[in-house]
Tab-separated table of C-alpha atoms in Angstrom:
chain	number	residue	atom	x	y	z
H	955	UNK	CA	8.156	31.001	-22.890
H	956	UNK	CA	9.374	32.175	-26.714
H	957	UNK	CA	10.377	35.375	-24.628
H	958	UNK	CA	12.889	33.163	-22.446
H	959	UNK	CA	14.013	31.012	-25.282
H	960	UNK	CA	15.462	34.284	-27.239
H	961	UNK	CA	16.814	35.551	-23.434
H	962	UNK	CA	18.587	32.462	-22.848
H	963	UNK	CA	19.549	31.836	-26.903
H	964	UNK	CA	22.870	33.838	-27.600
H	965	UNK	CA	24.370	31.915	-24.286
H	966	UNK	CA	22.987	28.432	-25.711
H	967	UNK	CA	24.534	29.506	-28.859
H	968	UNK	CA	27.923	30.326	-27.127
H	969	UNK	CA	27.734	27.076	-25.366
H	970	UNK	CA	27.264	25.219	-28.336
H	971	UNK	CA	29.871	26.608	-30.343
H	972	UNK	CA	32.783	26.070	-27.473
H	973	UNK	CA	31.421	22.361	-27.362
H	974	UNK	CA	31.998	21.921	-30.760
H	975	UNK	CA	35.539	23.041	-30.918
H	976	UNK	CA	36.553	21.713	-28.088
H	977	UNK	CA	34.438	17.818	-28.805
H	978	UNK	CA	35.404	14.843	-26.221
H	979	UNK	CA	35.349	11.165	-27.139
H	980	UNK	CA	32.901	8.638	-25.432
H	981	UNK	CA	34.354	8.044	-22.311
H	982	UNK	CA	36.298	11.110	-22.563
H	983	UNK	CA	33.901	14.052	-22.190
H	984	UNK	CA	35.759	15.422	-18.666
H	985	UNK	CA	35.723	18.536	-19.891
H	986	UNK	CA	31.916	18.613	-21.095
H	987	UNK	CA	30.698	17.276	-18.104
H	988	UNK	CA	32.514	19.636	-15.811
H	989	UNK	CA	31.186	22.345	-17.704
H	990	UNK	CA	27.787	21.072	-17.665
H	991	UNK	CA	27.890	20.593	-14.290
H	992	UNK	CA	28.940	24.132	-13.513
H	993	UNK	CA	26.082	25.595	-15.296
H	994	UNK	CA	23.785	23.425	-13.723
H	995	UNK	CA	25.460	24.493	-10.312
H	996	UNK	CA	24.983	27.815	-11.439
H	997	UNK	CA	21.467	27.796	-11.858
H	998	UNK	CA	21.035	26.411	-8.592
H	999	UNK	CA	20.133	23.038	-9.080
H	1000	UNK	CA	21.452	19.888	-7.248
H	1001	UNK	CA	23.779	18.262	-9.011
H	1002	UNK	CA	25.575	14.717	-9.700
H	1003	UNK	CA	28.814	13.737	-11.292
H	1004	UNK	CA	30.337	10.716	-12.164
H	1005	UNK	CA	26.731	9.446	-12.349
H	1006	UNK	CA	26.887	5.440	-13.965
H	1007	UNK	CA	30.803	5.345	-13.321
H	1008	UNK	CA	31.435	7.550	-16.158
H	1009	UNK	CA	31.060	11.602	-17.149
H	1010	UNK	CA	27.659	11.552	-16.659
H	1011	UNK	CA	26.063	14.522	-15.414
H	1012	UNK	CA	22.357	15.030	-13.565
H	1013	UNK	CA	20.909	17.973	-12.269
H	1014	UNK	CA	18.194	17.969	-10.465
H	1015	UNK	CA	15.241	20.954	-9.766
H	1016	UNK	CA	12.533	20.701	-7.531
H	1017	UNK	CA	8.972	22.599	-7.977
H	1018	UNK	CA	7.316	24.401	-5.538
H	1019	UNK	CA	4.953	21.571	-4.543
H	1020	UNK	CA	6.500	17.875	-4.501
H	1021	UNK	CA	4.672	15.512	-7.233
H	1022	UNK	CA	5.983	13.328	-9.543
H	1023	UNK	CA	9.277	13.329	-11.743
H	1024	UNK	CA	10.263	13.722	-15.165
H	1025	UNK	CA	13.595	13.321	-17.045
H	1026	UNK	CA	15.416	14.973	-19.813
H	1027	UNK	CA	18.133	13.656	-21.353
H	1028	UNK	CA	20.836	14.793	-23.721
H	1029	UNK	CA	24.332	13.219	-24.790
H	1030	UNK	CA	27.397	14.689	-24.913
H	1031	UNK	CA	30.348	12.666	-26.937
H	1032	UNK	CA	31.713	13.121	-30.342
H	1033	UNK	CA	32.998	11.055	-33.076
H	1034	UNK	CA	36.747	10.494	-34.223
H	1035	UNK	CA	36.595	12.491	-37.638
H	1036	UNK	CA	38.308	15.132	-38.930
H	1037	UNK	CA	35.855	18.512	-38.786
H	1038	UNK	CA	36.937	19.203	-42.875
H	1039	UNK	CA	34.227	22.667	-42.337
H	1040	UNK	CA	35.514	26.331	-42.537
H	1041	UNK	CA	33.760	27.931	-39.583
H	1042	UNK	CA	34.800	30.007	-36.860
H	1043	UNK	CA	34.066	26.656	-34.377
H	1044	UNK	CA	35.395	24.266	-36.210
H	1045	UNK	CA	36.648	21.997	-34.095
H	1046	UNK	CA	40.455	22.256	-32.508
H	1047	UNK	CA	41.161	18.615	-31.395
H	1048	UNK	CA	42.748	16.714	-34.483
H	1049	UNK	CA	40.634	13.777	-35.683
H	1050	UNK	CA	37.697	14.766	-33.370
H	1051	UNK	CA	34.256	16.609	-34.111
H	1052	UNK	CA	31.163	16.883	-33.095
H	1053	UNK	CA	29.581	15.373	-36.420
H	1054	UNK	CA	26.007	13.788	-35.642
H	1055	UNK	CA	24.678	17.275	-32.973
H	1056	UNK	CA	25.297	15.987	-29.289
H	1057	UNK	CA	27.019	19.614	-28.618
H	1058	UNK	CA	23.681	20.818	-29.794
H	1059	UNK	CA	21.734	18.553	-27.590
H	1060	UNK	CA	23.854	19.019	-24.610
H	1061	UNK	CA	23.368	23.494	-25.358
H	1062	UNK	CA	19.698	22.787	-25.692
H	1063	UNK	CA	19.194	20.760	-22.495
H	1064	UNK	CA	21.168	22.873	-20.790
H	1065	UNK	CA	18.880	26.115	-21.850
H	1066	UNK	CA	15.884	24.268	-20.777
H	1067	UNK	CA	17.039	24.072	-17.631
H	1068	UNK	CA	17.697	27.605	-17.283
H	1069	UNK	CA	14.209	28.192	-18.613
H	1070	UNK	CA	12.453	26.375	-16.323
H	1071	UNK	CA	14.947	26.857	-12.810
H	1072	UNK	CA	13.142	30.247	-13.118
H	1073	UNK	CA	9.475	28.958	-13.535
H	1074	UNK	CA	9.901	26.643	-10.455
H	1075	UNK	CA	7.613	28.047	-8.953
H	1076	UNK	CA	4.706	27.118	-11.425
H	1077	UNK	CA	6.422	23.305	-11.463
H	1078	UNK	CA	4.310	20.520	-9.202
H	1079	UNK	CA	7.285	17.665	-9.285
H	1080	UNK	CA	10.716	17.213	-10.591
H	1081	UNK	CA	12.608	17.855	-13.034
H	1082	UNK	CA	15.917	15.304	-13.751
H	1083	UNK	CA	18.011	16.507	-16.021
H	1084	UNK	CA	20.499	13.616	-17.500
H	1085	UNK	CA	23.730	14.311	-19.387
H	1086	UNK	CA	24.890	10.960	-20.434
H	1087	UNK	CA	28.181	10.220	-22.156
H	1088	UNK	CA	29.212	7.606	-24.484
H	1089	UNK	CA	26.261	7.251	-26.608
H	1090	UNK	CA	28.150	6.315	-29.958
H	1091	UNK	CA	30.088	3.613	-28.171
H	1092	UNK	CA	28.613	0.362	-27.371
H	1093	UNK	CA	28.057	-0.395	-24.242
H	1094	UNK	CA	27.201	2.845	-23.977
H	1095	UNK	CA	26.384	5.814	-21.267
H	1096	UNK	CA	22.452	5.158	-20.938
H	1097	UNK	CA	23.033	1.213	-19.453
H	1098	UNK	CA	25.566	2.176	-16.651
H	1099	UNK	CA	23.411	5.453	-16.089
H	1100	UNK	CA	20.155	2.879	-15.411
H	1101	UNK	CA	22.035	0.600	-13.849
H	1102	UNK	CA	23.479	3.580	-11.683
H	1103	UNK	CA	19.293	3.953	-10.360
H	1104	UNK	CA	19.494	7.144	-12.329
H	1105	UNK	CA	16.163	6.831	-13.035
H	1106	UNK	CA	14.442	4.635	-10.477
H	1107	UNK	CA	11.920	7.320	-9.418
H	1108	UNK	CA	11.234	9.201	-12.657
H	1109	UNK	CA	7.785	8.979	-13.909
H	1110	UNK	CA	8.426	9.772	-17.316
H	1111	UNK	CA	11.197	10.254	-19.819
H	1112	UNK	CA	11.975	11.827	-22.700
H	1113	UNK	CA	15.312	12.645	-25.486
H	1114	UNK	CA	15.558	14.483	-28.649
H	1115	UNK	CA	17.452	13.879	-31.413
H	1116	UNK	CA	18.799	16.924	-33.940
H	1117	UNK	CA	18.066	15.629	-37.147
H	1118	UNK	CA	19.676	17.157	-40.214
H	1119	UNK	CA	17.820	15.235	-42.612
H	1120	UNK	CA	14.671	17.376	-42.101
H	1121	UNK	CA	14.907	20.928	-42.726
H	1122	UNK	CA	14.736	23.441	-39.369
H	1123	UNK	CA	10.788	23.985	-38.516
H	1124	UNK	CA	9.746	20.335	-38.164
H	1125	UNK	CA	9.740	17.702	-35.900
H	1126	UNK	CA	9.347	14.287	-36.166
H	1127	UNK	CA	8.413	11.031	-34.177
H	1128	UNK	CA	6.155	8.023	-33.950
H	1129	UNK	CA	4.666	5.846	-31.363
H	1130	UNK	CA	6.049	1.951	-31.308
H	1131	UNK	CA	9.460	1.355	-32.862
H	1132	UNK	CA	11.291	4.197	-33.893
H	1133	UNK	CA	14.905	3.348	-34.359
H	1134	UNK	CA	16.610	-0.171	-34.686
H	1135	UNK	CA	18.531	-2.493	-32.720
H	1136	UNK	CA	22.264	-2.007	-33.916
H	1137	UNK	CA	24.682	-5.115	-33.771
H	1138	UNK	CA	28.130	-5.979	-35.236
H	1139	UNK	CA	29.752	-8.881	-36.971
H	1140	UNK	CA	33.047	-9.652	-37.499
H	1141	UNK	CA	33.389	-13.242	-39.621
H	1142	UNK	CA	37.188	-14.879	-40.131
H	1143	UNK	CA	38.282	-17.317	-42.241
H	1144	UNK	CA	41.121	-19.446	-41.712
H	1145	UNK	CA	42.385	-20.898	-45.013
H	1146	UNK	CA	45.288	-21.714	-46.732
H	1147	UNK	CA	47.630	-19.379	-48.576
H	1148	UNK	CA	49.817	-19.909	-51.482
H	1149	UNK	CA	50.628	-18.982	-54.972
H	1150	UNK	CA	48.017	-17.334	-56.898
H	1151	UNK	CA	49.575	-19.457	-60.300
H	1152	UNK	CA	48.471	-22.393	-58.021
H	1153	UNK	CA	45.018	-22.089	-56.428
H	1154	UNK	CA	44.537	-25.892	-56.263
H	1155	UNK	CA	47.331	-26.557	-53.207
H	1156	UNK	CA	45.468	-23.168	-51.133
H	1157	UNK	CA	42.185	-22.411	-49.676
H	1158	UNK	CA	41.009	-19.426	-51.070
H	1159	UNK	CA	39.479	-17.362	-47.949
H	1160	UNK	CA	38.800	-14.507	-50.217
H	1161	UNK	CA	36.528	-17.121	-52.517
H	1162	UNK	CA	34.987	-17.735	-49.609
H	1163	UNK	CA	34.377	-14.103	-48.065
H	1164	UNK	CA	32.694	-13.947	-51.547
H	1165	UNK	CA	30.350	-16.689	-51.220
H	1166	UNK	CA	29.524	-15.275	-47.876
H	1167	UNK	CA	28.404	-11.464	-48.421
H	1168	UNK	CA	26.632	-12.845	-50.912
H	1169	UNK	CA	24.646	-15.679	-49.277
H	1170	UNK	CA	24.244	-13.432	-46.233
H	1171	UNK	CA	21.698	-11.659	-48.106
H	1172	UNK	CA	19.047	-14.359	-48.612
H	1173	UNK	CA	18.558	-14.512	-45.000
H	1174	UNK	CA	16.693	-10.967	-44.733
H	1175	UNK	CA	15.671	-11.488	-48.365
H	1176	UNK	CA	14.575	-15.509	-48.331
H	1177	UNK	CA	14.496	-16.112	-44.164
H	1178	UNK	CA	12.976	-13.240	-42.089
H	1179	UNK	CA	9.112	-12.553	-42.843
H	1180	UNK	CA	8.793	-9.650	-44.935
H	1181	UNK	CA	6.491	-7.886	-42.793
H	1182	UNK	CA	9.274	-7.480	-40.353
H	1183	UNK	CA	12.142	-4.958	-40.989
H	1184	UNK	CA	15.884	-6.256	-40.723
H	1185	UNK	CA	19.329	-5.190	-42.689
H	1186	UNK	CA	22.953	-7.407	-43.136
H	1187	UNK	CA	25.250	-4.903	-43.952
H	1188	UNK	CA	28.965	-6.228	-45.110
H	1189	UNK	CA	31.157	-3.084	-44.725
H	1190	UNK	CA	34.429	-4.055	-44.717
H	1191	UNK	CA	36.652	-7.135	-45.965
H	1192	UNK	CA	40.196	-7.311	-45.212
H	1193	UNK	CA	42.548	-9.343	-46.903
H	1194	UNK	CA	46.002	-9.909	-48.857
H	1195	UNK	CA	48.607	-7.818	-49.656
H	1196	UNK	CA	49.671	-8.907	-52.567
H	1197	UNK	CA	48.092	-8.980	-56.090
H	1198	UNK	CA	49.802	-12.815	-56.914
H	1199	UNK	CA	49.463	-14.314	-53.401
H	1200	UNK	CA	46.749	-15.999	-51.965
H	1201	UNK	CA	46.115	-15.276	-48.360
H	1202	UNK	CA	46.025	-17.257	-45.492
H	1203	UNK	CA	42.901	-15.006	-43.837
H	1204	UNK	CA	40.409	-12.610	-44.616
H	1205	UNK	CA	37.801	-10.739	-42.591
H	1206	UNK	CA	34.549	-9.597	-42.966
H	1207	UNK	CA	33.252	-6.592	-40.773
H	1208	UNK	CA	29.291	-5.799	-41.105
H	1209	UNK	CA	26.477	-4.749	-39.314
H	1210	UNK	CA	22.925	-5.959	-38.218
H	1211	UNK	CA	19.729	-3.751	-37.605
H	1212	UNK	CA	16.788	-4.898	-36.171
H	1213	UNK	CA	12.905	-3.834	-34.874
H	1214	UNK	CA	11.846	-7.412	-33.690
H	1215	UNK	CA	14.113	-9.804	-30.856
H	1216	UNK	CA	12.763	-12.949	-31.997
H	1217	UNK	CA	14.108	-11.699	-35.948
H	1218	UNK	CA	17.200	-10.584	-34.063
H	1219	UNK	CA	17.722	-13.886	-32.820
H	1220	UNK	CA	16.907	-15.766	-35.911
H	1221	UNK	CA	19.889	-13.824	-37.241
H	1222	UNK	CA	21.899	-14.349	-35.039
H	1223	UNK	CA	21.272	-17.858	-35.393
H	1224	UNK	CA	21.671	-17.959	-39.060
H	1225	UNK	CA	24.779	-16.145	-39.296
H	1226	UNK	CA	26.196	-18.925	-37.073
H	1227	UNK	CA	24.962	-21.807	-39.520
H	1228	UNK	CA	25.482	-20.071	-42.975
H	1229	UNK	CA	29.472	-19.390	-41.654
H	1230	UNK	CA	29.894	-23.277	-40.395
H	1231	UNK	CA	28.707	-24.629	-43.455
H	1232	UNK	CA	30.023	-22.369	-46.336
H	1233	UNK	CA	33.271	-22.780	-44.703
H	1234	UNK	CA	33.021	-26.702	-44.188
H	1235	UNK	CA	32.349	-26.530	-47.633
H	1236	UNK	CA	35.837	-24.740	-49.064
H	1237	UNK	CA	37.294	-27.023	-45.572
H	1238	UNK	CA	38.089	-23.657	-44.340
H	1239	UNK	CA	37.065	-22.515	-40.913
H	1240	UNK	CA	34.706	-19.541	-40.388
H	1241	UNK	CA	34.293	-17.775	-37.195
H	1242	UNK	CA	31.337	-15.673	-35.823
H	1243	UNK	CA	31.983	-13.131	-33.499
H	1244	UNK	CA	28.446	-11.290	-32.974
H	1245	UNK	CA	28.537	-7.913	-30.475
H	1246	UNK	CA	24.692	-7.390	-29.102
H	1247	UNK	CA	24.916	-3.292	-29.603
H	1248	UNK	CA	22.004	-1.346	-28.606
H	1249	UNK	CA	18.393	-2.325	-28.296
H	1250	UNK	CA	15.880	-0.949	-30.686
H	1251	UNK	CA	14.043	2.233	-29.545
H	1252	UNK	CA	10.294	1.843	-29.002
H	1253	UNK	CA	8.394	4.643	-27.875
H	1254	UNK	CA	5.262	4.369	-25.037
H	1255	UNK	CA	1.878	5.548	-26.974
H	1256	UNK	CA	0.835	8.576	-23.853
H	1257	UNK	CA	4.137	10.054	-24.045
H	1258	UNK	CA	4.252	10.068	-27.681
H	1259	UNK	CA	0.794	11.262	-28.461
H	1260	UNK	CA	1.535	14.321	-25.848
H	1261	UNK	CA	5.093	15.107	-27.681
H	1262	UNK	CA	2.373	15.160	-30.950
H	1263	UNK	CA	0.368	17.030	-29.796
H	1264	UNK	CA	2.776	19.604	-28.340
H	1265	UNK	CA	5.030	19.431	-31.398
H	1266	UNK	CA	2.137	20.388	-33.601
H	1267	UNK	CA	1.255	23.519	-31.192
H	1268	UNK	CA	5.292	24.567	-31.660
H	1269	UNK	CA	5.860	23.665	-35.584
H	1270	UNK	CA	2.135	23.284	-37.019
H	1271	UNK	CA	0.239	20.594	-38.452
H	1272	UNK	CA	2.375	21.306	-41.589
H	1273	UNK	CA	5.844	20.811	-39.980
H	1274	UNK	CA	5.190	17.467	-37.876
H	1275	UNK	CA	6.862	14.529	-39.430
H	1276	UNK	CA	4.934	11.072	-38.604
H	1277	UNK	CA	7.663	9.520	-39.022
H	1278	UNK	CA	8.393	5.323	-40.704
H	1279	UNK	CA	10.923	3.480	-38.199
H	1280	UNK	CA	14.540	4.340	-39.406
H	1281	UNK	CA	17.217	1.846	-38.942
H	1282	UNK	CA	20.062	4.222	-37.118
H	1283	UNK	CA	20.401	3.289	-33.063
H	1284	UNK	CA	20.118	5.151	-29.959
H	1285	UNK	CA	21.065	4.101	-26.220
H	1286	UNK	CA	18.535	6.240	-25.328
H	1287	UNK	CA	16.467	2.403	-26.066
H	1288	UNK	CA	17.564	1.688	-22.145
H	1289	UNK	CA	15.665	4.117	-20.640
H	1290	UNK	CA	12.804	3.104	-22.659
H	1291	UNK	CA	13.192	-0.617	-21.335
H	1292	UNK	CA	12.441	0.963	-17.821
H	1293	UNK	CA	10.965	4.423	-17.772
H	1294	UNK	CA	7.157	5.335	-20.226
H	1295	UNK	CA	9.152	7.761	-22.736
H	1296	UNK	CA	9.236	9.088	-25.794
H	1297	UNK	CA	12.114	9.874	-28.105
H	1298	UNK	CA	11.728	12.635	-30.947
H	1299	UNK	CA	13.520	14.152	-34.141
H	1300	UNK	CA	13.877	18.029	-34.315
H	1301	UNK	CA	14.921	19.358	-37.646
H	1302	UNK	CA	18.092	21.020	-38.101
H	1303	UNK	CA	19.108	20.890	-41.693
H	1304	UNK	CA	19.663	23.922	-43.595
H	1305	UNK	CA	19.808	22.096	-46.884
H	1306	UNK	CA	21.670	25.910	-48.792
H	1307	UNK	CA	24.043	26.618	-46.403
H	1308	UNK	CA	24.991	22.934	-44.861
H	1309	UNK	CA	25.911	19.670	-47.123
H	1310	UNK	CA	26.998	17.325	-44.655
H	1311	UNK	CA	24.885	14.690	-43.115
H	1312	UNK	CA	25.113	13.193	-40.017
H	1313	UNK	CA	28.698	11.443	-39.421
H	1314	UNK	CA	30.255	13.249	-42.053
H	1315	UNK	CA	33.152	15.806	-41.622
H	1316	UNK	CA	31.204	18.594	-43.191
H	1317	UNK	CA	28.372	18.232	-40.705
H	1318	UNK	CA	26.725	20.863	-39.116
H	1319	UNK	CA	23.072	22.405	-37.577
H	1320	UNK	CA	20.954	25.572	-38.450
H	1321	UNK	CA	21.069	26.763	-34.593
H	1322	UNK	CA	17.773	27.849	-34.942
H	1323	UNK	CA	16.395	24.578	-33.898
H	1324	UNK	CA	17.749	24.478	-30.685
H	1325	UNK	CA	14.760	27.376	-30.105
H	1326	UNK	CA	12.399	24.965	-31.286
H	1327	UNK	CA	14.017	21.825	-29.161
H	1328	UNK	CA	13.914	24.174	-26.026
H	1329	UNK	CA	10.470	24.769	-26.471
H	1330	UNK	CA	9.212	21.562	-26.839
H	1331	UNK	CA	11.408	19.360	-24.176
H	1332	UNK	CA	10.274	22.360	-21.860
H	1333	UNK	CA	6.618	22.513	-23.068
H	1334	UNK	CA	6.661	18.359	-22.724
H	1335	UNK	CA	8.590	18.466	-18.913
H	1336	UNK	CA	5.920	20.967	-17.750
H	1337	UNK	CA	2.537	19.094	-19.114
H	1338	UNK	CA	3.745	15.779	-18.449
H	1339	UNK	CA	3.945	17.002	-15.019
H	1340	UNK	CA	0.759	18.641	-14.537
H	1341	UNK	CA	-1.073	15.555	-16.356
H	1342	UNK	CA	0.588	13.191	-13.848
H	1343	UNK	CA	-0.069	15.574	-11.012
H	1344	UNK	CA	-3.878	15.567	-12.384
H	1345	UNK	CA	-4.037	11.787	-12.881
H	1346	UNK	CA	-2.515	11.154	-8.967
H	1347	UNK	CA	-5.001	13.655	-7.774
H	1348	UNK	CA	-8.086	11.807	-9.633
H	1349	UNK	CA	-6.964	8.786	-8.252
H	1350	UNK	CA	-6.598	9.829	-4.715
H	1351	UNK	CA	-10.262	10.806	-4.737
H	1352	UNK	CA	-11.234	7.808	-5.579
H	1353	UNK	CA	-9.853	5.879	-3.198
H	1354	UNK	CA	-10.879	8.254	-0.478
């Protein structure tokens, strides 16, 4: 296989690049998918467009013997940031980049399936390939794909995830919860504005904002059982415009992330009650709007211990990451909810020649990982496949 991975390479390479300077936002990626559709076409596989109502993109390849199905999914959207980096692809729409890797998952994916359209016949099953747009924007690409019956009759599924936090040669993952539930919360209070001289004839919603970032962080701290993982995050607060006036409003912006529904909920709850009664007591009035984003992404145990055991054939014992549940989110948390799966972090960073992180305008991978993510989805497609195809025939026999 490494001698197809360094065949198909330069193109993935070429593929990436032109995806990075020419990035789509979610629910814009026309462009990606019709290219990812051609090269799917290309290959000969039977493909999908439009799949969920959106861009999303499957292609489909059938083995030489029929047996069961797996899925391999990448994402395609960018961010709205300016790409500040001084490359040869840096990106040429204005205020969009590719800044957290999808251009390298959608190049990857689509190598894969060049690799293994020309082992088809050594392939007992299916193989769905799923290009899904709109991860970074809730409600996302991966609901409307499921919802779509994308994967209805997949057996197994599984994603990877670019990671430039760990250096190029390792990969990481972990069975159970591996990334959080990500919600937003926008909080306003309505008080009463007035001259700053003067506080006692106003309300003072900016007092109160105050009262409430801080408060907000005794419910993690002082509410939620500390064996269970949960963040408040206050990241914005708008208010005023003036330094001697009072203002009538102010609003907080912040985030939730979560591992656990029932601490979710709790949350949820207490957000609700701490904003009633801290306003009651300023007699302002504090509203709660709460957006449910993602759910959190828990991995099935079989798929994951076969991704860990294939991972450690690819990097080593040495270069496997077991990784501690990190509190980013992922859509990918949808197929989860209906397909066994396993979701996985390849490393990309290149920690001397690239300083930006994820979501940052200097962002960029080492494009040697996408070898390594090439060889493991396609390493993980075809032994998931013959280990279903094993397990199906076992149980035929004994039933005959």
């Amino acid at each position: 296989m490494k001698q197809m991975i360094e065949k198909v390479y330069p193109k993935i390479v070429g593929i990436r690049r032109y995806l990075h300077q020419h990035p789509e936002l979610s629910y814009q990626e026309e462009q990606t998918a019709a290219l990812v559709a051609k090269h799917l076409e290309d290959i000969g596989l039977e493909v999908k467009t439009q799949v969920g109502g959106l861009h999303g993109v499957t292609g489909y390849l059938r083995g030489s013997k029929p047996g069961p199905t797996v899925a391999l999914r990448a994402d395609m959207d960018a961010l709205p940031i300016e790409d500040a980096k001084d490359s040869v692809y840096r990106s040429t729409v204005p205020g969009v980049m590719h800044a957290c890797g999808h251009d390298g998952h959608t190049a990857t994916l689509l190598g894969v399936a060049e690799i293994l359209s020309e082992m088809r016949d050594e392939i007992e099953g299916q193989v769905l390939f799923i290009f899904q747009p709109a991860e970074e924007s809730p409600p996302g690409g991966a609901i409307a794909m499921v919802q779509d019956g994308v994967v209805d009759q997949v057996d197994g599924i599984f994603g990877l995830h670019l990671w430039a936090t760990y250096p190029t040669g390792t990969i990481g993952t972990r069975s159970g919860e591996l990334m959080a539930a990500a919600d937003n919360f926008t909080i306003e209070i309505q008080g009463k504005g007035g001259h700053a001289g003067i506080p006692h004839h106003c309300i003072d919603p900016i007092v109160i904002a105050s009262h409430l970032v801080i408060q907000l962080q005794s419910i993690v701290s002082r509410q939620i059982d500390p064996q269970k993982a949960a963040v408040i995050s206050v990241c914005k607060i708008e208010a005023g415009d003036s330094h001697n006036v009072i203002p009538d409003t102010c609003r907080i912006l912040g985030t939730v992330r979560t591992f656990d529904v029932a601490v979710r909920d709790k949350i949820v709850e207490r957000l609700g009650h701490m904003c009633e009664g801290i306003g009651k007591s300023f007699g302002a009035e504090c509203k709660l709007t709460y957006q449910t984003g993602y759910p959190a992404v828990v991995n099935h145990p079989e798929p994951t211990e076969l991704v860990r055991s294939i991972a450690v054939d690819v990097v080593g014992k040495q270069g496997f990451i077991e990784m501690e549940p990190i509190a980013p989110g992922e859509d990918f948390s949808y197929f989860l909810q209906k397909v066994p799966g396993s979701f996985f972090f390849v490393g990309c960073g290149n920690f001397e020649q690239y300083q930006g992180s994820h979501h940052h305008p200097h962002f960029d991978i080492d494009e040697e990982s996408m070898k390594i993510g090439m060889e493991l989805l396609a390493t993980v497609a075809l032994r998931f496949l013959q280990k279903e195809a094993k397990n199906r025939a076992e149980l035929a026999e004994c039933m005959e």
